[in-house]
C-alpha positions as a LaTeX table, in Angstrom:
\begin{tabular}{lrrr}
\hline
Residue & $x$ (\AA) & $y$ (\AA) & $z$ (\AA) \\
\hline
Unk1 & 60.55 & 70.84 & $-84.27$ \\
Unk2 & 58.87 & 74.02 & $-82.47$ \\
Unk3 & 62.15 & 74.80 & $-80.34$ \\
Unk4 & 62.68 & 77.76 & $-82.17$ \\
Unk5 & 59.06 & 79.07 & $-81.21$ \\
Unk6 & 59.24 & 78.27 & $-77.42$ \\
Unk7 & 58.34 & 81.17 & $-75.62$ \\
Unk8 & 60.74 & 83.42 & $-73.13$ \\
Unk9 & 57.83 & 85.50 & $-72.06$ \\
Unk10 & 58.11 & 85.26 & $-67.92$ \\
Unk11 & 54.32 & 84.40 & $-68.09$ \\
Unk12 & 50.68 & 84.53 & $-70.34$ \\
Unk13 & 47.85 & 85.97 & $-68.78$ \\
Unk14 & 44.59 & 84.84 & $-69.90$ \\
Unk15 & 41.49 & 86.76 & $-68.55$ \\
Unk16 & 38.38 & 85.57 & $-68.74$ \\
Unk17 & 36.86 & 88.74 & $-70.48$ \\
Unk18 & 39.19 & 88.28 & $-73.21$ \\
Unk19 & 38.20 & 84.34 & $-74.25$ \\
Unk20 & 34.63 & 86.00 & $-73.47$ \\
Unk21 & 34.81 & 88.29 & $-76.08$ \\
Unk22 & 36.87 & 86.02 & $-78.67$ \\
Unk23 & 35.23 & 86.30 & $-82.03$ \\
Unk24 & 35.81 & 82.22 & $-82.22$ \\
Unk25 & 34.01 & 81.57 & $-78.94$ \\
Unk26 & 30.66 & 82.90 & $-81.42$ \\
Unk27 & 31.54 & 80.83 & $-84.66$ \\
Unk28 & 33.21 & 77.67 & $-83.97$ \\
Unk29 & 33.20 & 77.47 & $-80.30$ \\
Unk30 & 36.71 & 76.74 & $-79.48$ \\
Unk31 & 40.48 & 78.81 & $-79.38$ \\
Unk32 & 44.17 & 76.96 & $-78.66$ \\
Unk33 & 45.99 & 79.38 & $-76.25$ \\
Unk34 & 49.01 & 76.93 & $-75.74$ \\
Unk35 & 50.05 & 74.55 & $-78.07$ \\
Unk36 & 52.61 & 72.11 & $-78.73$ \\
Unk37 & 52.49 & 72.13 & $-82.48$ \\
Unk38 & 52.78 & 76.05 & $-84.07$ \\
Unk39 & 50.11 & 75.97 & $-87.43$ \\
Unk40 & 51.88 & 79.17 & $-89.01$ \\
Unk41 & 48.82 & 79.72 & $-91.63$ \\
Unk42 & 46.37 & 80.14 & $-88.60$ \\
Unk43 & 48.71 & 81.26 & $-85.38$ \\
Unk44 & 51.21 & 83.44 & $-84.43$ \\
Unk45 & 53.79 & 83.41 & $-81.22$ \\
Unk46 & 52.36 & 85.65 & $-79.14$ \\
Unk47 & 55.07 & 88.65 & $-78.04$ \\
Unk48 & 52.89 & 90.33 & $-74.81$ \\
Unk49 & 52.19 & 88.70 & $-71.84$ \\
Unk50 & 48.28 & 89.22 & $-71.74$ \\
Unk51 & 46.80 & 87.10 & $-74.40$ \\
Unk52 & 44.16 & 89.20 & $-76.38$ \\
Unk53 & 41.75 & 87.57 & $-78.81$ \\
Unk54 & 42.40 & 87.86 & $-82.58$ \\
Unk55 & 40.29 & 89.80 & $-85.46$ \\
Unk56 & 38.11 & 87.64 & $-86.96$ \\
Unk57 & 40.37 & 85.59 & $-90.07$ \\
Unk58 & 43.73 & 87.33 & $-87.45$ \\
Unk59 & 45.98 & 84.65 & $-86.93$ \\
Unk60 & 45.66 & 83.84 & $-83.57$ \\
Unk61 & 48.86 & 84.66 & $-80.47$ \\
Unk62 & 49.82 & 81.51 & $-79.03$ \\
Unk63 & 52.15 & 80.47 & $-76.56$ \\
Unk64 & 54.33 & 77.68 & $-77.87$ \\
Unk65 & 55.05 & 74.95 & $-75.59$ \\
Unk66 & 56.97 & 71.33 & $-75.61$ \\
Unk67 & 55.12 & 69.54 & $-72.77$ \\
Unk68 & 51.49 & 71.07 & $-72.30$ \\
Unk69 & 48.42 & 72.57 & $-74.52$ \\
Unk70 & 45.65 & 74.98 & $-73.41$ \\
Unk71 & 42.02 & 75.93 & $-74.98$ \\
Unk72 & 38.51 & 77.49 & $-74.03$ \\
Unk73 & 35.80 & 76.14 & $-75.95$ \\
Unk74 & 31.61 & 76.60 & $-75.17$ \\
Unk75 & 28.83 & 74.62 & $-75.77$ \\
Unk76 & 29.38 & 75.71 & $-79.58$ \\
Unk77 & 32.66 & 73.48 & $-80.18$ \\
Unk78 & 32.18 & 70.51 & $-81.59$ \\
Unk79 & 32.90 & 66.85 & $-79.77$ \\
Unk80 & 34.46 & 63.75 & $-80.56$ \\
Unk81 & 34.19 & 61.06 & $-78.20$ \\
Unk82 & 38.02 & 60.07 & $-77.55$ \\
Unk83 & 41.19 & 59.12 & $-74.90$ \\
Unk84 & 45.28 & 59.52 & $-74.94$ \\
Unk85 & 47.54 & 57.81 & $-74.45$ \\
Unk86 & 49.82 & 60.06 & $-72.99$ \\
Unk87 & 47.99 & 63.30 & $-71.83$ \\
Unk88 & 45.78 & 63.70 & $-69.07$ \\
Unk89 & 43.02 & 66.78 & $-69.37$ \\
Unk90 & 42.15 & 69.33 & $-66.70$ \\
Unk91 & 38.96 & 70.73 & $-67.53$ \\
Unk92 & 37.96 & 73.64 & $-65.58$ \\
Unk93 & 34.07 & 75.37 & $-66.20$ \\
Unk94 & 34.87 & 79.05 & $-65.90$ \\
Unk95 & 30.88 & 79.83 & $-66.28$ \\
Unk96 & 27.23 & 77.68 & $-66.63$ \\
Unk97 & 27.28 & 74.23 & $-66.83$ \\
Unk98 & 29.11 & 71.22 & $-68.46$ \\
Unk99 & 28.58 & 67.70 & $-68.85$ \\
Unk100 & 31.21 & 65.07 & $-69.77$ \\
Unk101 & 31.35 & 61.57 & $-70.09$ \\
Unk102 & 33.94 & 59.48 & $-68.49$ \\
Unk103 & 34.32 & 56.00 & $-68.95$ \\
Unk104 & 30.35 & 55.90 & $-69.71$ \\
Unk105 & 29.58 & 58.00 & $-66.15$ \\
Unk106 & 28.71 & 61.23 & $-67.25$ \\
Unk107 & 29.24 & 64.09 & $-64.63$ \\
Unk108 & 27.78 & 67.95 & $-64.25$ \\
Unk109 & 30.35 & 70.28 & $-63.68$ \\
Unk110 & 29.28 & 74.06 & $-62.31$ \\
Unk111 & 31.09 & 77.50 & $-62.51$ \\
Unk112 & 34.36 & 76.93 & $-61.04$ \\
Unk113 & 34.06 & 72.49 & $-60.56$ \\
Unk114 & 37.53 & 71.01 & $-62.28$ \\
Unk115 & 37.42 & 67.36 & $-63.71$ \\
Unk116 & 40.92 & 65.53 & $-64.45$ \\
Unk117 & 40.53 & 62.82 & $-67.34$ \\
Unk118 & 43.25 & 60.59 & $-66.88$ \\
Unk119 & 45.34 & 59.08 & $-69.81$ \\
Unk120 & 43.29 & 55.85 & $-71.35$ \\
Unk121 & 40.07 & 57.02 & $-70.10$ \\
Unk122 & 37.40 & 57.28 & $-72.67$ \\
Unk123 & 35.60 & 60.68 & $-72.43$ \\
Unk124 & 33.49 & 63.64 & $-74.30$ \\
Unk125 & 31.48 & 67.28 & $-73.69$ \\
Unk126 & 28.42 & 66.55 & $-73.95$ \\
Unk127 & 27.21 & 70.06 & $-75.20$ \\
Unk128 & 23.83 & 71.25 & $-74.91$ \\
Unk129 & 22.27 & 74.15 & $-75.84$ \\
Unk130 & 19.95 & 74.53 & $-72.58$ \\
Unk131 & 23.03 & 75.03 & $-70.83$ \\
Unk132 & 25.39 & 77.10 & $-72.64$ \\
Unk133 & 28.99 & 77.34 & $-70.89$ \\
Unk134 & 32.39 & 78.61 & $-71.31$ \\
Unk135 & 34.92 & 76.01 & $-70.53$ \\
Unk136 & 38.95 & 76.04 & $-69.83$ \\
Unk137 & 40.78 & 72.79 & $-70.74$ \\
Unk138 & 44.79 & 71.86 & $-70.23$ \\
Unk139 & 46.12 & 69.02 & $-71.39$ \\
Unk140 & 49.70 & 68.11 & $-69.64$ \\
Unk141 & 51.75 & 65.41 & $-71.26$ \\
Unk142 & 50.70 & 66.32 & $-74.41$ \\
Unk143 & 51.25 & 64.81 & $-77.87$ \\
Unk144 & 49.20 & 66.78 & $-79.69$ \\
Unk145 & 46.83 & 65.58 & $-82.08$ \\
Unk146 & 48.86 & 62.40 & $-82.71$ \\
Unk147 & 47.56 & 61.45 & $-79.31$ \\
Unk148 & 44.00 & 61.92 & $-79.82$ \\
Unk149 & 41.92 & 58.61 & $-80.39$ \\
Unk150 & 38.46 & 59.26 & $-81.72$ \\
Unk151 & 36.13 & 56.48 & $-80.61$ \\
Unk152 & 33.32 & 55.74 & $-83.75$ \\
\hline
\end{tabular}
């Protein structure tokens, strides 16, 4: 139960120049901003309103929340081909270009394009490293990783 963690902050502001210059954006290629599920060994509730990027091995500030999760990731993070049940994805490209598959389409989202993967619908980044990008993703609805269904 995370009710103890959800946030009273009025807001979290999350610049782009700050998930730019997040030290996990250069290693693994992906950072949780929002979650639904606090991992006290690795995060922190954040106390300030503007989200700032962690040291290195920092515990990351995160926003706790009971309905909704929200990450950047770049062509860097690694991909699992998978759908929810519940939770329905809003990707957003905040720079260069993405590819996803949806339901075995695959689509090229630019700089500022926004994709909504629906609950059920089978889907994965298709990374590339011709076309590095920086990517925003919000999952509403969400279960957390009990509602995450990797596809072999």
């Amino acid at each position: 139960d995370n009710s103890g963690y959800l946030m009273s902050l009025p807001c979290l502001l999350v610049t782009t120049n700050n998930v730019q210059s997040d030290p996990a954006q250069h290693t693994k290629g992906a950072r949780k901003i929002v979650v639904t599920e606090l991992y006290p060994q690795k995060e922190e509730v954040t106390t300030e309103p503007l989200w700032v990027p962690p040291a290195l091995e920092a515990k990351c500030p995160v926003q706790v929340s009971s309905s909704f999760e929200m990450a950047a990731f770049n062509h860097l993070a690694h991909q699992d081909r998978h759908y929810h049940k519940k939770g329905t994805e809003i990707y957003t490209v905040l720079e260069g270009i993405m590819e996803i598959e949806v339901e075995g389409k695959d689509y090229t989202l630019k700089s500022g394009d926004t994709i909504v993967v629906n609950p059920n619908a089978i889907h994965c980044v298709k990374p590339n490293a011709d076309n590095p990008f920086l990517c925003q993703v919000v999952t509403v609805n969400c279960g957390g990783v009990s509602d995450k269904y990797i596809i072999s």
